[in-house]
Amino acid sequence: AFDPICRGIKWQEIFELWKSDQANLIEINSQKHDELVSIVQSTVHFWNLLLWHILKKRGIQIWEVLDIGTPNSRMQMLILSRFLNQKASLYTDMQFYNDHYKETILPEIKDYVNFLEDIIKSWDTQTFENEFNEVKNYVWQDFLDTALQITSKIDSEIQKIKQ
């Protein structure tokens, strides 16, 4: 991603170098970039760390989850493992240095967790299903279908590991 206001003396040279490397160039302003990163990266990594924390706190090993897990949970174990196979400092930077994440997204996470907690504890299945379907309907159906096909293939590979 590059910010169009950053075009300087060497801009064309750098741009051509990226193109020659077949880089996927996306023109985006810095504020929009930081907002998207705070949502797409920081929030995902936050949840990854949270899930591993919950498993670790209970002494649950990955093979236990793989043995009884659904395709979704097995897929999540792959993602979680990829996440943990990185340097902590990479994620520290993402979590700590994005003001949009700290000021806007973290409070939104708290609010949404409280919302879900309230409807789950009160057995409000209708509100839960409505929320689920509203979120689902926001996503492009072709993407959902493609994701199901791809993750089903990956899940079959995970099943081979377990055998």
PDB file of C-alpha atoms in Angstrom:
ATOM      1  CA  ALA A   1       0.000   0.000   0.000  1.00  0.00           C
ATOM      2  CA  PHE A   2       1.247   3.478  -0.744  1.00  0.00           C
ATOM      3  CA  ASP A   3      -0.011   6.945   0.035  1.00  0.00           C
ATOM      4  CA  PRO A   4      -0.302   9.078  -3.122  1.00  0.00           C
ATOM      5  CA  ILE A   5       0.894  12.172  -1.209  1.00  0.00           C
ATOM      6  CA  CYS A   6       4.304  10.505  -0.718  1.00  0.00           C
ATOM      7  CA  ARG A   7       5.339  10.899  -4.354  1.00  0.00           C
ATOM      8  CA  GLY A   8       8.806  12.390  -4.272  1.00  0.00           C
ATOM      9  CA  ILE A   9      11.819  12.707  -6.535  1.00  0.00           C
ATOM     10  CA  LYS A  10      12.469   8.960  -6.759  1.00  0.00           C
ATOM     11  CA  TRP A  11       8.801   7.994  -6.804  1.00  0.00           C
ATOM     12  CA  GLN A  12       8.645   6.729 -10.394  1.00  0.00           C
ATOM     13  CA  GLU A  13      11.817   4.681  -9.886  1.00  0.00           C
ATOM     14  CA  ILE A  14      10.431   3.017  -6.755  1.00  0.00           C
ATOM     15  CA  PHE A  15       7.051   2.495  -8.406  1.00  0.00           C
ATOM     16  CA  GLU A  16       8.661   0.758 -11.400  1.00  0.00           C
ATOM     17  CA  LEU A  17      10.769  -1.429  -9.088  1.00  0.00           C
ATOM     18  CA  TRP A  18       7.668  -2.584  -7.249  1.00  0.00           C
ATOM     19  CA  LYS A  19       5.865  -3.258 -10.521  1.00  0.00           C
ATOM     20  CA  SER A  20       8.832  -5.267 -11.840  1.00  0.00           C
ATOM     21  CA  ASP A  21       8.635  -7.396  -8.678  1.00  0.00           C
ATOM     22  CA  GLN A  22       4.940  -7.932  -9.469  1.00  0.00           C
ATOM     23  CA  ALA A  23       3.929  -6.212  -6.249  1.00  0.00           C
ATOM     24  CA  ASN A  24       0.230  -5.810  -5.627  1.00  0.00           C
ATOM     25  CA  LEU A  25       0.144  -2.011  -5.414  1.00  0.00           C
ATOM     26  CA  ILE A  26      -2.798  -0.379  -3.704  1.00  0.00           C
ATOM     27  CA  GLU A  27      -3.106   3.383  -3.627  1.00  0.00           C
ATOM     28  CA  ILE A  28      -4.581   4.415  -0.294  1.00  0.00           C
ATOM     29  CA  ASN A  29      -4.212   7.392   2.028  1.00  0.00           C
ATOM     30  CA  SER A  30      -2.391   6.915   5.325  1.00  0.00           C
ATOM     31  CA  GLN A  31      -5.470   7.375   7.507  1.00  0.00           C
ATOM     32  CA  LYS A  32      -7.498   4.761   5.621  1.00  0.00           C
ATOM     33  CA  HIS A  33      -4.508   2.379   5.706  1.00  0.00           C
ATOM     34  CA  ASP A  34      -4.164   2.738   9.485  1.00  0.00           C
ATOM     35  CA  GLU A  35      -7.896   2.210   9.967  1.00  0.00           C
ATOM     36  CA  LEU A  36      -7.915  -0.964   7.851  1.00  0.00           C
ATOM     37  CA  VAL A  37      -4.768  -2.323   9.514  1.00  0.00           C
ATOM     38  CA  SER A  38      -6.243  -1.690  12.951  1.00  0.00           C
ATOM     39  CA  ILE A  39      -9.312  -3.689  12.039  1.00  0.00           C
ATOM     40  CA  VAL A  40      -7.962  -6.422   9.808  1.00  0.00           C
ATOM     41  CA  GLN A  41      -4.601  -7.097  11.431  1.00  0.00           C
ATOM     42  CA  SER A  42      -4.648  -5.868  15.007  1.00  0.00           C
ATOM     43  CA  THR A  43      -8.112  -7.199  15.811  1.00  0.00           C
ATOM     44  CA  VAL A  44      -7.416 -10.612  14.276  1.00  0.00           C
ATOM     45  CA  HIS A  45      -4.140 -10.900  16.170  1.00  0.00           C
ATOM     46  CA  PHE A  46      -5.860  -9.787  19.383  1.00  0.00           C
ATOM     47  CA  TRP A  47      -8.378 -12.636  19.040  1.00  0.00           C
ATOM     48  CA  ASN A  48      -5.653 -15.126  18.126  1.00  0.00           C
ATOM     49  CA  LEU A  49      -3.742 -14.278  21.283  1.00  0.00           C
ATOM     50  CA  LEU A  50      -6.938 -14.423  23.338  1.00  0.00           C
ATOM     51  CA  LEU A  51      -7.882 -17.884  22.055  1.00  0.00           C
ATOM     52  CA  TRP A  52      -4.405 -19.316  22.701  1.00  0.00           C
ATOM     53  CA  HIS A  53      -4.496 -17.736  26.168  1.00  0.00           C
ATOM     54  CA  ILE A  54      -7.795 -19.500  26.920  1.00  0.00           C
ATOM     55  CA  LEU A  55      -6.418 -22.856  25.683  1.00  0.00           C
ATOM     56  CA  LYS A  56      -3.135 -22.437  27.598  1.00  0.00           C
ATOM     57  CA  LYS A  57      -4.913 -21.416  30.814  1.00  0.00           C
ATOM     58  CA  ARG A  58      -6.852 -24.694  30.689  1.00  0.00           C
ATOM     59  CA  GLY A  59      -3.912 -26.843  29.608  1.00  0.00           C
ATOM     60  CA  ILE A  60      -5.657 -27.788  26.345  1.00  0.00           C
ATOM     61  CA  GLN A  61      -3.248 -29.042  23.701  1.00  0.00           C
ATOM     62  CA  ILE A  62      -3.690 -28.470  19.984  1.00  0.00           C
ATOM     63  CA  TRP A  63      -4.208 -32.168  19.203  1.00  0.00           C
ATOM     64  CA  GLU A  64      -7.193 -32.188  21.580  1.00  0.00           C
ATOM     65  CA  VAL A  65      -8.812 -29.422  19.560  1.00  0.00           C
ATOM     66  CA  LEU A  66      -7.933 -31.127  16.269  1.00  0.00           C
ATOM     67  CA  ASP A  67      -9.398 -34.431  17.509  1.00  0.00           C
ATOM     68  CA  ILE A  68     -12.813 -33.061  18.402  1.00  0.00           C
ATOM     69  CA  GLY A  69     -12.873 -29.838  16.401  1.00  0.00           C
ATOM     70  CA  THR A  70     -15.138 -28.806  13.612  1.00  0.00           C
ATOM     71  CA  PRO A  71     -13.644 -27.776  10.261  1.00  0.00           C
ATOM     72  CA  ASN A  72     -13.879 -24.143  11.433  1.00  0.00           C
ATOM     73  CA  SER A  73     -11.984 -24.787  14.662  1.00  0.00           C
ATOM     74  CA  ARG A  74      -9.344 -26.864  12.866  1.00  0.00           C
ATOM     75  CA  MET A  75      -8.863 -24.038  10.379  1.00  0.00           C
ATOM     76  CA  GLN A  76      -8.546 -21.590  13.241  1.00  0.00           C
ATOM     77  CA  MET A  77      -5.843 -23.781  14.805  1.00  0.00           C
ATOM     78  CA  LEU A  78      -3.813 -23.413  11.604  1.00  0.00           C
ATOM     79  CA  ILE A  79      -4.199 -19.661  11.663  1.00  0.00           C
ATOM     80  CA  LEU A  80      -3.397 -19.489  15.359  1.00  0.00           C
ATOM     81  CA  SER A  81      -0.292 -21.589  14.856  1.00  0.00           C
ATOM     82  CA  ARG A  82       0.880 -19.406  11.992  1.00  0.00           C
ATOM     83  CA  PHE A  83       0.344 -16.383  14.210  1.00  0.00           C
ATOM     84  CA  LEU A  84       2.431 -17.846  17.049  1.00  0.00           C
ATOM     85  CA  ASN A  85       5.192 -18.873  14.658  1.00  0.00           C
ATOM     86  CA  GLN A  86       6.155 -15.210  14.221  1.00  0.00           C
ATOM     87  CA  LYS A  87       8.210 -12.819  16.319  1.00  0.00           C
ATOM     88  CA  ALA A  88       6.285 -11.223  19.160  1.00  0.00           C
ATOM     89  CA  SER A  89       7.786  -7.822  18.323  1.00  0.00           C
ATOM     90  CA  LEU A  90       5.916  -7.758  15.007  1.00  0.00           C
ATOM     91  CA  TYR A  91       2.592  -8.032  16.788  1.00  0.00           C
ATOM     92  CA  THR A  92       3.682  -5.710  19.576  1.00  0.00           C
ATOM     93  CA  ASP A  93       4.179  -2.974  17.012  1.00  0.00           C
ATOM     94  CA  MET A  94       0.777  -3.597  15.434  1.00  0.00           C
ATOM     95  CA  GLN A  95      -1.025  -3.616  18.781  1.00  0.00           C
ATOM     96  CA  PHE A  96       0.793  -0.692  20.406  1.00  0.00           C
ATOM     97  CA  TYR A  97       1.580   1.798  17.648  1.00  0.00           C
ATOM     98  CA  ASN A  98      -1.779   2.171  15.937  1.00  0.00           C
ATOM     99  CA  ASP A  99      -3.707   4.917  17.715  1.00  0.00           C
ATOM    100  CA  HIS A 100      -6.894   4.161  15.768  1.00  0.00           C
ATOM    101  CA  TYR A 101      -6.828   0.622  17.140  1.00  0.00           C
ATOM    102  CA  LYS A 102      -6.290   1.718  20.733  1.00  0.00           C
ATOM    103  CA  GLU A 103      -8.768   4.592  20.680  1.00  0.00           C
ATOM    104  CA  THR A 104     -11.553   3.200  18.520  1.00  0.00           C
ATOM    105  CA  ILE A 105     -11.344  -0.527  17.871  1.00  0.00           C
ATOM    106  CA  LEU A 106     -10.448  -1.800  21.366  1.00  0.00           C
ATOM    107  CA  PRO A 107     -13.446  -0.008  22.933  1.00  0.00           C
ATOM    108  CA  GLU A 108     -15.640  -1.376  20.140  1.00  0.00           C
ATOM    109  CA  ILE A 109     -14.393  -4.899  20.907  1.00  0.00           C
ATOM    110  CA  LYS A 110     -15.331  -4.451  24.571  1.00  0.00           C
ATOM    111  CA  ASP A 111     -18.787  -3.163  23.655  1.00  0.00           C
ATOM    112  CA  TYR A 112     -19.426  -6.035  21.251  1.00  0.00           C
ATOM    113  CA  VAL A 113     -18.234  -8.661  23.742  1.00  0.00           C
ATOM    114  CA  ASN A 114     -20.597  -7.163  26.316  1.00  0.00           C
ATOM    115  CA  PHE A 115     -23.429  -7.204  23.773  1.00  0.00           C
ATOM    116  CA  LEU A 116     -22.797 -10.870  22.940  1.00  0.00           C
ATOM    117  CA  GLU A 117     -22.421 -11.756  26.618  1.00  0.00           C
ATOM    118  CA  ASP A 118     -25.794 -10.190  27.405  1.00  0.00           C
ATOM    119  CA  ILE A 119     -27.682 -12.001  24.641  1.00  0.00           C
ATOM    120  CA  ILE A 120     -25.980 -15.344  25.333  1.00  0.00           C
ATOM    121  CA  LYS A 121     -26.532 -15.222  29.098  1.00  0.00           C
ATOM    122  CA  SER A 122     -30.166 -14.227  28.593  1.00  0.00           C
ATOM    123  CA  TRP A 123     -30.693 -17.038  26.058  1.00  0.00           C
ATOM    124  CA  ASP A 124     -31.800 -14.505  23.443  1.00  0.00           C
ATOM    125  CA  THR A 125     -31.314 -16.870  20.521  1.00  0.00           C
ATOM    126  CA  GLN A 126     -33.324 -14.702  18.152  1.00  0.00           C
ATOM    127  CA  THR A 127     -31.083 -11.660  18.655  1.00  0.00           C
ATOM    128  CA  PHE A 128     -27.986 -13.835  18.310  1.00  0.00           C
ATOM    129  CA  GLU A 129     -29.206 -15.371  15.057  1.00  0.00           C
ATOM    130  CA  ASN A 130     -30.265 -11.968  13.730  1.00  0.00           C
ATOM    131  CA  GLU A 131     -26.806 -10.581  14.500  1.00  0.00           C
ATOM    132  CA  PHE A 132     -25.118 -13.587  12.901  1.00  0.00           C
ATOM    133  CA  ASN A 133     -27.230 -13.264   9.755  1.00  0.00           C
ATOM    134  CA  GLU A 134     -26.730  -9.497   9.513  1.00  0.00           C
ATOM    135  CA  VAL A 135     -22.974  -9.996   9.596  1.00  0.00           C
ATOM    136  CA  LYS A 136     -23.188 -12.917   7.169  1.00  0.00           C
ATOM    137  CA  ASN A 137     -25.325 -10.899   4.743  1.00  0.00           C
ATOM    138  CA  TYR A 138     -22.726  -8.131   4.756  1.00  0.00           C
ATOM    139  CA  VAL A 139     -20.180 -10.483   3.165  1.00  0.00           C
ATOM    140  CA  TRP A 140     -20.296 -11.155  -0.569  1.00  0.00           C
ATOM    141  CA  GLN A 141     -21.892 -14.611  -1.094  1.00  0.00           C
ATOM    142  CA  ASP A 142     -19.400 -15.669  -3.785  1.00  0.00           C
ATOM    143  CA  PHE A 143     -16.587 -15.018  -1.317  1.00  0.00           C
ATOM    144  CA  LEU A 144     -18.337 -17.124   1.338  1.00  0.00           C
ATOM    145  CA  ASP A 145     -18.770 -19.971  -1.152  1.00  0.00           C
ATOM    146  CA  THR A 146     -15.151 -19.790  -2.328  1.00  0.00           C
ATOM    147  CA  ALA A 147     -13.897 -19.664   1.253  1.00  0.00           C
ATOM    148  CA  LEU A 148     -15.897 -22.792   2.060  1.00  0.00           C
ATOM    149  CA  GLN A 149     -14.410 -24.658  -0.902  1.00  0.00           C
ATOM    150  CA  ILE A 150     -10.836 -23.636  -0.107  1.00  0.00           C
ATOM    151  CA  THR A 151     -11.069 -24.298   3.608  1.00  0.00           C
ATOM    152  CA  SER A 152     -12.687 -27.684   2.958  1.00  0.00           C
ATOM    153  CA  LYS A 153      -9.633 -28.680   0.923  1.00  0.00           C
ATOM    154  CA  ILE A 154      -7.310 -27.441   3.664  1.00  0.00           C
ATOM    155  CA  ASP A 155      -9.356 -29.291   6.283  1.00  0.00           C
ATOM    156  CA  SER A 156      -8.925 -32.548   4.378  1.00  0.00           C
ATOM    157  CA  GLU A 157      -5.146 -32.012   4.632  1.00  0.00           C
ATOM    158  CA  ILE A 158      -5.430 -31.392   8.378  1.00  0.00           C
ATOM    159  CA  GLN A 159      -7.371 -34.647   8.708  1.00  0.00           C
ATOM    160  CA  LYS A 160      -4.413 -36.461   7.115  1.00  0.00           C
ATOM    161  CA  ILE A 161      -2.067 -35.039   9.765  1.00  0.00           C
ATOM    162  CA  LYS A 162      -4.241 -36.461  12.522  1.00  0.00           C
ATOM    163  CA  GLN A 163      -4.157 -39.996  11.066  1.00  0.00           C
TER     164      GLN A 163
END
